[in-house]
Coordinates of C-alpha atoms (C1' of nucleotides) in Angstrom, one line a residue:
Chain R
M211 CA -17.9 15.3 -19.7
A212 CA -19.1 16.2 -16.5
A213 CA -16.9 16.2 -13.8
P214 CA -17.7 13.2 -11.5
K215 CA -18.9 14.6 -8.3
T216 CA -15.7 13.2 -6.0
A217 CA -12.1 13.0 -7.4
I218 CA -11.9 9.5 -6.2
T219 CA -14.6 6.7 -7.1
P220 CA -15.6 4.6 -5.7
T221 CA -16.1 6.4 -2.5
R222 CA -15.6 5.1 0.7
Q223 CA -19.1 4.0 1.6
D224 CA -19.5 2.7 -1.8
N225 CA -16.3 0.0 -1.5
Y226 CA -13.7 1.1 1.0
A227 CA -11.2 -1.3 -0.7
E228 CA -11.0 -0.3 -3.8
W229 CA -11.1 3.3 -2.8
Y230 CA -8.2 2.8 -1.2
Q231 CA -6.4 1.3 -3.9
Q232 CA -7.6 4.4 -6.1
I233 CA -6.0 6.8 -3.3
V234 CA -2.6 5.3 -4.0
K235 CA -2.9 5.3 -7.4
A236 CA -4.5 9.0 -8.0
A237 CA -1.5 10.3 -5.6
D238 CA 1.1 8.3 -7.3
M239 CA 1.9 6.7 -4.1
A240 CA 3.0 3.4 -5.6
E241 CA 2.0 0.6 -8.1
V242 CA 2.2 -3.1 -8.5
S243 CA 5.0 -4.3 -9.9
P244 CA 5.9 -7.2 -12.3
V245 CA 7.3 -9.3 -9.6
R246 CA 4.7 -11.3 -7.6
G247 CA 3.5 -9.4 -4.4
C248 CA 5.9 -6.6 -4.4
M249 CA 5.4 -2.9 -5.0
V250 CA 7.5 0.0 -6.8
I251 CA 6.9 2.9 -4.2
K252 CA 6.4 5.8 -6.0
P253 CA 8.7 9.0 -5.7
W254 CA 5.3 10.8 -4.3
G255 CA 5.4 7.5 -1.5
Y256 CA 9.0 7.2 -1.1
A257 CA 9.3 11.1 0.1
L258 CA 6.7 10.5 2.3
W259 CA 8.8 7.5 3.7
E260 CA 11.7 9.4 3.8
N261 CA 10.1 11.8 5.7
M262 CA 8.9 9.0 8.5
H263 CA 12.7 7.5 8.3
K264 CA 13.9 11.0 9.3
E265 CA 11.7 11.8 12.1
L266 CA 11.7 8.4 13.5
D267 CA 15.7 8.0 13.5
V268 CA 15.7 11.1 15.4
M269 CA 13.4 9.5 18.1
F270 CA 15.7 6.1 18.2
K271 CA 18.9 8.1 18.2
D272 CA 17.6 10.2 21.5
T273 CA 16.9 7.2 22.9
G274 CA 20.2 6.0 22.7
H275 CA 20.3 3.8 19.7
E276 CA 22.9 3.6 17.1
N277 CA 22.0 2.4 13.5
A278 CA 23.9 -0.6 12.1
Y279 CA 23.4 -2.9 9.2
F280 CA 23.2 -6.7 9.0
P281 CA 22.8 -9.6 6.3
L282 CA 20.0 -10.1 4.0
F283 CA 20.4 -13.4 3.8
I284 CA 20.1 -15.9 6.7
P285 CA 21.5 -19.5 7.1
I286 CA 18.5 -21.7 7.5
S287 CA 19.8 -23.3 10.5
F288 CA 19.7 -19.9 12.3
L289 CA 16.0 -20.1 11.8
Q290 CA 15.5 -23.0 13.1
S291 CA 17.0 -22.6 16.5
E292 CA 14.3 -21.0 18.1
A293 CA 11.2 -23.2 17.8
E294 CA 8.4 -20.9 17.8
H295 CA 10.0 -19.0 15.4
V296 CA 10.2 -21.5 13.0
D297 CA 6.7 -21.9 13.4
G298 CA 6.0 -18.5 13.3
F299 CA 7.8 -17.8 9.8
A300 CA 8.8 -20.9 8.0
K301 CA 5.9 -20.7 5.8
E302 CA 6.4 -17.3 4.4
C303 CA 10.1 -17.4 3.9
A304 CA 12.1 -17.2 0.4
V305 CA 14.4 -19.5 0.2
V306 CA 17.7 -19.0 -1.6
T307 CA 19.3 -22.6 -3.0
H308 CA 21.6 -21.9 -5.8
H309 CA 24.3 -19.2 -6.2
R310 CA 24.6 -18.8 -9.6
L311 CA 22.9 -19.6 -13.4
T312 CA 23.7 -21.2 -16.5
M313 CA 22.5 -21.2 -19.9
N314 CA 20.7 -24.4 -20.7
A315 CA 20.5 -26.7 -24.0
E316 CA 17.4 -24.6 -24.5
G317 CA 19.1 -21.1 -23.9
K318 CA 17.2 -20.6 -21.2
L319 CA 18.9 -19.9 -17.8
V320 CA 18.7 -22.1 -14.7
P321 CA 19.9 -22.3 -11.4
D322 CA 23.3 -24.1 -11.1
G323 CA 25.6 -24.2 -8.0
L324 CA 23.5 -25.9 -5.2
L325 CA 24.2 -24.3 -1.9
E326 CA 25.5 -26.8 1.1
E327 CA 22.7 -24.7 3.0
P328 CA 20.1 -22.9 1.8
L329 CA 19.8 -19.4 2.7
I330 CA 16.3 -17.8 3.5
V331 CA 15.7 -14.0 2.5
R332 CA 15.3 -12.1 6.2
P333 CA 11.7 -12.1 7.3
T334 CA 12.7 -10.4 10.2
S335 CA 16.4 -10.4 11.3
E336 CA 16.0 -11.5 15.2
T337 CA 18.2 -14.9 14.6
I338 CA 21.2 -13.3 12.3
I339 CA 21.3 -10.3 14.9
G340 CA 21.3 -12.6 17.9
A341 CA 24.1 -14.8 16.9
T342 CA 26.0 -11.9 16.0
Y343 CA 25.1 -10.1 19.6
A344 CA 26.4 -13.7 21.3
K345 CA 29.9 -12.7 19.7
W346 CA 30.1 -9.4 20.8
V347 CA 28.9 -10.2 24.4
Q348 CA 31.2 -11.5 27.1
S349 CA 31.2 -9.6 30.0
Y350 CA 28.0 -7.2 31.3
R351 CA 30.3 -4.4 30.6
D352 CA 29.3 -5.1 26.9
L353 CA 25.3 -4.6 27.6
P354 CA 23.2 -2.8 26.6
I355 CA 23.3 -3.2 23.2
K356 CA 20.7 -0.9 21.3
I357 CA 21.4 -1.0 17.8
N358 CA 18.3 -0.2 14.5
Q359 CA 18.3 -1.4 11.3
W360 CA 16.9 0.3 8.3
A361 CA 16.2 -2.8 5.7
N362 CA 13.8 -4.4 3.4
V363 CA 12.6 -7.6 4.8
V364 CA 10.4 -10.6 2.7
R365 CA 7.4 -12.4 3.9
W366 CA 5.4 -14.6 1.4
E367 CA 2.6 -13.3 1.9
M368 CA -0.8 -15.0 0.0
R369 CA -2.7 -12.0 -0.6
P370 CA -0.6 -8.6 -0.7
R371 CA -2.2 -5.3 -0.6
V372 CA -0.1 -2.3 -1.2
F373 CA 1.9 -0.9 1.8
L374 CA -0.5 -3.1 4.0
R375 CA 0.6 -6.5 2.9
T376 CA 3.7 -7.1 0.4
A377 CA 6.3 -9.5 0.0
E378 CA 8.8 -7.2 0.3
F379 CA 8.4 -4.1 2.6
L380 CA 11.0 -1.5 4.0
W381 CA 11.0 -0.9 8.0
Q382 CA 13.2 -0.5 10.3
E383 CA 14.0 -3.0 13.2
G384 CA 15.5 -2.4 16.3
H385 CA 17.2 -5.1 18.4
T386 CA 18.6 -4.8 21.8
A387 CA 20.2 -7.1 24.1
H388 CA 20.5 -6.3 28.1
A389 CA 22.0 -7.4 31.3
T390 CA 18.7 -7.4 33.4
E391 CA 14.9 -8.5 32.6
E392 CA 13.6 -5.0 34.2
E393 CA 15.7 -3.3 31.7
A394 CA 14.4 -5.1 28.6
R395 CA 10.9 -4.3 29.7
E396 CA 11.5 -1.0 30.3
E397 CA 13.2 -1.0 26.6
T398 CA 10.1 -3.2 25.4
H399 CA 8.0 0.1 27.0
T400 CA 10.3 3.1 25.6
M401 CA 9.9 2.0 22.3
L402 CA 6.2 1.2 21.7
K403 CA 5.9 4.6 23.4
V404 CA 8.3 5.8 20.9
Y405 CA 5.7 4.6 18.3
E406 CA 2.9 5.9 20.0
K407 CA 4.3 9.5 20.2
F408 CA 5.4 9.1 16.4
A409 CA 2.0 8.0 15.2
R410 CA 0.4 10.6 17.3
E411 CA 2.2 13.9 16.7
Y412 CA 3.6 12.9 13.7
M413 CA 0.7 10.9 11.6
A414 CA -2.1 12.6 13.4
M415 CA -3.0 9.3 14.4
P416 CA -4.5 8.1 17.6
V417 CA -3.5 5.1 18.6
I418 CA -4.1 2.2 21.7
C419 CA -1.2 1.1 23.2
G420 CA -1.5 -2.7 24.6
E421 CA -0.1 -6.1 24.8
K422 CA -0.9 -8.7 22.5
P423 CA -2.7 -11.5 23.7
S424 CA -1.0 -14.9 23.6
G425 CA -2.6 -15.8 20.2
E426 CA -1.1 -12.8 18.6
R427 CA 2.0 -12.7 20.0
F428 CA 5.1 -12.3 18.0
P429 CA 6.7 -16.0 17.6
G430 CA 9.1 -16.3 20.1
A431 CA 8.3 -13.6 22.4
V432 CA 7.4 -13.5 26.0
A433 CA 5.0 -10.5 25.3
T434 CA 4.0 -8.7 22.4
Y435 CA 2.9 -4.7 22.7
S436 CA 1.2 -2.8 20.0
I437 CA 0.0 0.5 18.4
E438 CA -3.3 -0.3 17.0
A439 CA -5.0 2.1 14.7
M440 CA -8.7 2.8 13.2
M441 CA -9.0 3.3 9.8
Q442 CA -12.4 5.1 8.7
D443 CA -13.6 1.7 7.8
R444 CA -13.3 1.0 11.5
K445 CA -10.9 -1.9 11.4
A446 CA -8.2 -2.1 12.9
L447 CA -4.2 -1.9 11.8
Q448 CA -2.0 -3.0 14.2
A449 CA 0.8 -0.1 13.0
G450 CA 3.9 -0.8 15.5
T451 CA 5.3 -3.8 17.7
S452 CA 7.7 -4.2 20.4
H453 CA 8.7 -7.2 21.7
F454 CA 10.1 -8.5 24.7
L455 CA 12.1 -11.6 23.5
G456 CA 12.9 -12.7 27.5
Q457 CA 16.0 -14.9 27.5
N458 CA 14.7 -16.9 24.8
F459 CA 16.7 -15.5 21.7
A460 CA 19.7 -15.2 24.0
R461 CA 19.5 -19.1 25.1
A462 CA 18.8 -19.8 21.2
Q463 CA 21.8 -17.9 19.8
G464 CA 24.0 -18.1 22.9
I465 CA 24.0 -14.4 24.0
K466 CA 25.8 -15.2 27.3
F467 CA 27.7 -13.0 29.5
Q468 CA 29.6 -13.1 33.0
D469 CA 27.6 -10.8 35.2
R470 CA 28.8 -8.8 38.4
D471 CA 28.2 -11.8 40.6
T472 CA 30.5 -13.7 38.6
Q473 CA 27.7 -16.0 37.3
E474 CA 27.4 -16.8 33.7
K475 CA 23.5 -15.5 32.6
F476 CA 21.7 -15.4 29.4
A477 CA 20.8 -11.7 28.3
W478 CA 17.3 -10.3 27.6
T479 CA 16.4 -8.9 24.4
T480 CA 14.0 -7.0 22.8
S481 CA 12.9 -6.3 19.2
W482 CA 10.9 -3.7 17.6
G483 CA 9.5 -2.2 14.5
V484 CA 7.2 -0.5 11.8
S485 CA 7.3 -0.6 8.2
T486 CA 6.4 1.1 5.0
R487 CA 2.6 0.1 6.5
L488 CA 2.5 3.6 8.7
I489 CA 1.8 4.5 5.0
G490 CA -1.3 2.3 4.6
A491 CA -2.4 3.6 8.1
L492 CA -2.0 7.5 7.3
I493 CA -4.0 6.9 4.1
M494 CA -6.8 4.7 5.7
T495 CA -6.6 7.5 8.6
H496 CA -6.8 10.8 7.1
S497 CA -8.2 10.3 3.1
D498 CA -11.3 11.2 1.6
D499 CA -13.3 11.3 -1.5
N500 CA -11.2 13.7 -3.1
G501 CA -7.9 11.7 -2.6
L502 CA -5.2 11.7 -0.3
V503 CA -5.1 13.7 2.5
L504 CA -1.6 14.3 4.7
P505 CA -0.6 15.6 8.0
P506 CA 1.6 18.7 7.6
R507 CA 4.5 17.2 9.9
L508 CA 5.1 14.5 7.4
A509 CA 3.8 15.5 3.8
P510 CA 6.5 16.0 1.4
K511 CA 5.3 19.4 0.1
H512 CA 3.7 21.8 3.1
V513 CA 2.4 24.1 0.2
A514 CA 1.6 23.6 -3.7
I515 CA 1.4 27.2 -5.1
V516 CA -0.8 26.8 -8.8
P517 CA -0.4 29.8 -10.7
I518 CA -3.6 30.8 -12.9
F519 CA -2.6 32.5 -16.2
K520 CA -4.6 32.6 -19.4
N521 CA -1.5 33.3 -21.9
D522 CA 2.4 33.3 -22.1
D523 CA 2.7 36.8 -21.1
E524 CA 0.6 36.4 -17.8
R525 CA 2.6 33.4 -17.2
V526 CA 5.7 35.1 -17.3
T527 CA 4.1 37.3 -14.6
V528 CA 2.3 35.1 -12.4
V529 CA 5.1 32.3 -12.3
A530 CA 7.7 35.4 -11.4
H531 CA 5.4 36.2 -8.5
A532 CA 4.7 32.8 -7.4
K533 CA 8.7 32.2 -7.4
E534 CA 8.5 35.3 -5.0
I535 CA 5.9 33.9 -2.7
K536 CA 8.0 30.7 -2.5
K537 CA 11.0 32.3 -1.6
R538 CA 9.4 33.8 1.5
L539 CA 7.3 31.0 2.5
E540 CA 10.6 29.2 2.5
A541 CA 11.9 31.0 4.6
Q542 CA 9.6 30.1 7.1
R543 CA 9.5 27.7 9.5
Y544 CA 7.3 24.9 10.4
E545 CA 8.5 22.0 13.4
G546 CA 12.0 22.8 12.9
D547 CA 11.6 22.5 9.1
A548 CA 12.0 24.8 6.4
I549 CA 8.5 25.1 4.8
R550 CA 8.4 23.0 1.7
V551 CA 7.0 24.7 -1.3
T552 CA 6.4 23.5 -4.9
I553 CA 5.4 25.7 -8.1
D554 CA 2.7 23.8 -10.3
D555 CA 3.3 25.6 -13.6
R556 CA 3.4 22.6 -15.9
D557 CA 2.0 23.2 -19.0
M558 CA -1.7 21.6 -17.5
R559 CA -5.1 23.6 -17.6
F560 CA -5.8 25.3 -14.0
G561 CA -8.5 23.0 -13.2
D562 CA -5.7 19.9 -13.3
R563 CA -3.2 21.1 -12.1
A564 CA -5.5 22.2 -8.6
W565 CA -7.1 18.6 -9.0
Y566 CA -3.7 17.0 -8.6
Q567 CA -2.3 19.1 -5.4
V568 CA -6.1 17.6 -4.1
K569 CA -5.2 14.5 -5.2
H570 CA -2.0 14.2 -3.7
G571 CA -3.0 15.7 -0.3
V572 CA -0.8 18.7 -0.2
P573 CA -1.6 20.8 3.1
L574 CA -1.9 24.2 1.5
R575 CA -2.6 25.3 -1.9
V576 CA -1.9 28.6 -2.9
E577 CA -3.7 30.2 -6.0
V578 CA -2.4 33.2 -7.6
G579 CA -3.5 34.7 -10.7
P580 CA -3.2 38.4 -12.3
K581 CA -6.2 39.1 -9.7
E582 CA -4.5 38.1 -6.6
I583 CA -1.4 40.2 -8.0
E584 CA -3.5 43.3 -8.1
A585 CA -4.8 43.0 -5.1
G586 CA -1.6 41.6 -3.1
T587 CA -3.5 38.4 -1.9
A588 CA -3.7 34.5 -2.9
T589 CA -6.5 31.9 -2.6
V590 CA -5.2 29.7 0.4
I591 CA -7.5 26.2 0.3
R592 CA -6.8 23.7 2.8
R593 CA -6.6 20.5 2.2
N594 CA -8.6 18.9 5.0
T595 CA -11.8 20.9 4.7
L596 CA -11.2 22.6 1.1
A597 CA -12.1 25.7 2.7
K598 CA -11.1 28.6 0.6
E599 CA -9.8 32.1 1.9
N600 CA -8.4 35.1 0.6
Q601 CA -5.2 36.1 2.6
T602 CA -2.7 39.0 1.8
I603 CA 0.6 37.6 0.6
D604 CA 2.0 39.2 4.1
Q605 CA -0.6 37.3 6.3
L606 CA -0.1 33.9 4.6
V607 CA 3.7 34.3 5.0
A608 CA 3.3 35.0 8.7
T609 CA 0.9 32.3 9.4
V610 CA 1.8 29.5 7.4
A611 CA 3.4 27.4 10.2
T612 CA 0.1 28.0 12.2
Q613 CA -2.2 27.4 9.6
L614 CA -0.1 24.1 8.9
Q615 CA -0.2 23.2 12.6
T616 CA -3.9 24.1 12.6
I617 CA -4.5 21.0 10.1
Q618 CA -2.1 19.1 11.9
N619 CA -4.3 19.4 14.9
E620 CA -8.0 19.0 13.1
L621 CA -6.6 15.8 10.9
Y622 CA -5.6 14.5 14.8
E623 CA -9.3 15.6 16.3
A624 CA -11.2 14.4 13.4
A625 CA -9.5 10.6 13.6
D626 CA -9.8 11.1 17.3
K627 CA -13.6 11.7 17.4
R628 CA -13.7 8.4 15.0
L629 CA -12.2 6.7 17.6
K630 CA -13.8 7.5 20.4
S631 CA -17.1 7.5 18.8
S632 CA -16.6 3.7 17.2
S633 CA -15.5 2.4 20.5
V634 CA -17.9 0.8 23.3
R635 CA -17.8 -1.6 26.3
V636 CA -19.5 -4.9 25.6
N637 CA -20.7 -7.4 28.1
T638 CA -21.8 -10.4 26.5
R639 CA -20.7 -12.3 23.2
D640 CA -24.3 -10.8 21.7
E641 CA -23.4 -7.1 22.1
L642 CA -19.9 -7.8 20.6
L643 CA -21.3 -9.3 17.8
A644 CA -24.5 -6.7 17.8
F645 CA -21.4 -4.2 17.6
L646 CA -19.1 -5.4 15.3
G647 CA -21.2 -7.8 13.1
D648 CA -20.2 -10.5 10.6
S649 CA -20.9 -7.6 7.7
E650 CA -19.4 -8.3 4.3
E651 CA -16.0 -7.1 3.0
G652 CA -15.7 -3.8 2.2
S653 CA -18.8 -2.7 4.3
M654 CA -18.7 0.3 6.6
D655 CA -22.4 -0.7 8.5
K656 CA -20.6 -2.0 11.1
G657 CA -17.3 -2.3 13.2
G658 CA -14.9 -0.3 15.7
F659 CA -13.2 -1.1 18.8
A660 CA -15.2 -3.1 21.7
Y661 CA -13.9 -3.2 25.1
A662 CA -14.6 -6.6 27.0
H663 CA -13.3 -8.6 29.6
F664 CA -11.9 -11.7 28.9
C665 CA -9.1 -14.5 29.8
D666 CA -7.5 -15.5 27.0
R667 CA -8.1 -18.7 26.3
P668 CA -7.7 -21.0 22.8
E669 CA -11.4 -21.3 23.0
M670 CA -12.2 -17.5 22.6
F671 CA -9.2 -17.5 19.7
E672 CA -11.7 -20.4 17.9
W673 CA -14.7 -18.3 18.5
L674 CA -13.2 -15.2 17.4
K675 CA -12.1 -16.8 14.0
Q676 CA -15.4 -18.1 13.2
H677 CA -16.4 -14.5 13.1
R678 CA -14.3 -12.9 11.7
L679 CA -12.8 -10.9 14.5
T680 CA -10.1 -10.5 16.1
A681 CA -8.7 -9.7 20.1
R682 CA -6.3 -6.7 19.5
C683 CA -4.4 -6.3 22.7
T684 CA -5.2 -5.3 26.6
P685 CA -4.9 -1.5 26.6
L686 CA -2.2 -0.3 28.9
D687 CA -4.3 2.6 30.5
E688 CA -7.1 0.3 31.0
P689 CA -7.2 0.0 34.8
R690 CA -7.6 -3.7 36.2
T691 CA -11.3 -3.9 37.4
P692 CA -12.8 -7.4 38.4
G693 CA -15.2 -8.9 35.9
K694 CA -16.7 -11.8 34.0
C695 CA -14.8 -12.9 30.6
V696 CA -17.6 -12.8 28.1
F697 CA -16.6 -15.6 26.6
S698 CA -16.2 -18.1 29.0
G699 CA -17.7 -16.5 32.0
D700 CA -14.9 -16.8 34.4
A701 CA -14.0 -14.0 36.5
T702 CA -11.2 -12.0 34.9
D703 CA -9.7 -8.6 35.5
T704 CA -8.1 -8.3 31.9
V705 CA -9.8 -6.3 29.7
G706 CA -9.2 -6.7 25.7
V707 CA -10.2 -4.4 23.0
F708 CA -12.1 -6.7 20.0
A709 CA -12.2 -5.8 16.3
K710 CA -12.2 -6.4 12.6
S711 CA -8.9 -6.0 11.4
Y712 CA -6.3 -5.8 8.5
Chain Y
rC171 C1' -1.8 -23.0 -0.1
rG172 C1' -8.0 -24.3 -0.9
rG173 C1' -12.7 -22.3 -3.5
rG174 C1' -14.3 -18.3 -7.4
rA175 C1' -13.4 -15.0 -11.2
rU176 C1' -10.2 -12.6 -14.8
rG177 C1' -5.8 -11.4 -18.4
rU178 C1' -6.9 -7.9 -25.4
rA179 C1' -3.6 -0.4 -27.0
rG180 C1' -0.9 3.3 -21.4
rC181 C1' -5.8 2.1 -18.5
rU182 C1' -11.1 0.4 -18.8
rC183 C1' -13.3 -2.8 -21.3
rA184 C1' -16.5 -5.0 -26.0
rG185 C1' -15.5 -9.3 -29.4
rC186 C1' -15.3 -15.5 -27.5
rU187 C1' -21.3 -19.2 -26.8
rU188 C1' -21.7 -20.8 -32.5
rG189 C1' -13.1 -20.5 -35.1
rG190 C1' -12.8 -17.4 -40.8
rC191 C1' -11.7 -11.4 -44.5
rU192 C1' -7.9 -5.6 -42.2
rA193 C1' -9.2 -7.0 -33.9
rG194 C1' -12.8 -2.6 -31.8
rA195 C1' -14.6 1.6 -28.5
rG196 C1' -14.1 5.2 -24.3
rC197 C1' -10.7 7.1 -21.8
rG198 C1' -5.0 8.8 -22.2
rC199 C1' -0.9 10.0 -25.6
rC200 C1' 0.8 12.9 -30.1
rU201 C1' 0.0 17.3 -33.8
rG202 C1' -3.1 21.7 -35.5
rG203 C1' -6.8 25.0 -33.9
rU204 C1' -10.2 27.1 -30.2
rU205 C1' -10.5 28.0 -25.4
rU206 C1' -8.7 28.7 -20.7
rG207 C1' -10.7 31.7 -12.7
rG208 C1' -12.2 25.1 -11.4
rG209 C1' -11.6 18.1 -13.9
rA210 C1' -12.7 21.9 -21.9
rC211 C1' -14.1 21.4 -27.3
rC212 C1' -13.1 20.5 -32.6
rA213 C1' -10.3 17.7 -36.2
rG214 C1' -6.6 14.7 -37.3
rG215 C1' -2.6 10.8 -35.8
rA216 C1' 0.4 7.3 -33.2
rA217 C1' 0.1 2.9 -30.3
rG218 C1' -2.2 -4.3 -29.6
rU219 C1' 3.0 -10.9 -32.4
rC220 C1' -5.8 -10.7 -27.9
rG221 C1' -0.8 -13.1 -20.4
rC222 C1' 3.5 -16.9 -21.8
rA223 C1' 4.1 -22.4 -24.0
rG224 C1' 2.0 -26.1 -26.3
rG225 C1' -2.0 -28.9 -29.0
rU226 C1' -6.6 -29.5 -32.6
rU227 C1' -7.5 -27.3 -37.3
rC228 C1' -6.8 -25.3 -44.3
rG229 C1' -7.1 -21.1 -40.4
rA230 C1' -7.1 -19.4 -33.5
rA231 C1' -8.1 -13.8 -29.6
rU232 C1' -12.2 -17.4 -30.1
rC233 C1' -11.4 -24.9 -28.8
rC234 C1' -8.5 -28.0 -25.4
rU235 C1' -4.2 -28.8 -22.0
rG236 C1' -0.4 -26.4 -19.3
rU237 C1' 1.7 -22.2 -17.1
rC238 C1' 2.4 -17.6 -14.8
rA239 C1' 0.1 -13.4 -12.8
rU240 C1' -4.0 -10.1 -10.8
rC241 C1' -8.5 -9.6 -8.1
rC242 C1' -12.5 -11.5 -4.3
rC243 C1' -13.3 -15.3 -0.6
rG244 C1' -10.6 -18.5 3.1
rA245 C1' -6.3 -19.7 6.1
rC246 C1' -1.9 -16.4 7.3
rC247 C1' 0.4 -12.0 8.1
rA248 C1' 4.0 -5.9 10.4

RNA sequence: CGGGAUGUAGCUCAGCUUGGCUAGAGCGCCUGGUUUGGGACCAGGAAGUCGCAGGUUCGAAUCCUGUCAUCCCGACCA
């Protein structure tokens, strides 16, 4: 059977949504589980998450945060304490009402032992953590509290999509409490910048930092900031959020302290998080029609050595040689880590093994067979370009870190070029529609980021909804210039980014 | 949660309209052989209580009811 032209079918062009699912499958990232809306994250996907976790954790600690852990279950009364918060999350809460099972007459297990107060499975932890902080804080000397938790949360979503929107997902949530508004705002901003740095430097994913318009704000927040990324189908994906919660949650949870001036005051709190959605973002930013493409800084393996052999004799020689190369590569460092190398000498045909590594997105593939051993070289193939090059082993070892950095840079530049070439400035609603279109799901015909003056009124959100568009954010680096709202015609100095979104 | 579609072997699906004998194919998997520098070929083989629970019937993958799940479109969302 002839091989298809691309390793992944359909291609991005043919059906983007299906292409995404096929990438996840071909790269062994995850699969749907027997549990509604929940995914099984497979080792290759989880290794990627572990790398994200590891790098982010360092960044959190460098900005003065500590890790802690709070309960999975939250009493319903806690959720109720902040009105907007209830509105935002009540509809998607999993609820625990019983605490044991018994066997009924038909031999079926049924819930028994009704709880006095039902518990929800945390959709986010502002309330439980806030209630805890309330006990910890009495004096201004107890502030700030800067804690992060790595956890799983549950949001009973109606339309799950692997990594992008699952009922249960893994994330980190930072929760801080401060004595002053200024300090809390600063914290919100600092963490947004941490996310931006992580997206750009580790994920090789350009993002726009901005404040969410009122209609997109976190339930209960005074201000929500996000990093917005553009996927290859030119739809926006919110990749991380940082919320300034004002004193809303402090009031609701009773986080009070006595200040220097002897007055009792409510604390100012923040929360911020990124989730396994980042994996989805990574996939849709870099991958191509041949499978996953991973940025070297996060790739579980930097290099896959694929030995070529015809028979057992050759196999012994070539694999021994491959192990030598592996050892030498592992002695090199890239961005502070030892080079991560795997040898794929599985009992499979060479072509299958080569394609396996392509589909799994390993940045560098090194092929060695009897011919290379003879010549003292290796065939080196870069995943992002699939360009082949003959390199001596010495050359490879000496330049492997540089080659990885080149790939990292090229991935960022390609993504940045896409972002910039798909961003326009629009001055009317018609221009907005002409640019973003009303095109079908999965179509890549139209899309991108449209910059427009706007004044954040309910009518705008109504109109956007009708056209399946969203207001992403007001970019922080966008200068305030006088203009007219493209929706109402009123004068405004605020510019927003509009896009179709995930 | 509303509208639509689909659940048959590990995967993709045919069979269902018009109920009938031992439920099929391709891919994958296992064994043997030939191959092996780019996703192999030949031969043999294993594998399904037809999503689940009821009902109609002499007889149900097929008809009816319920239920669960998945996908698509809305609403919701990290």
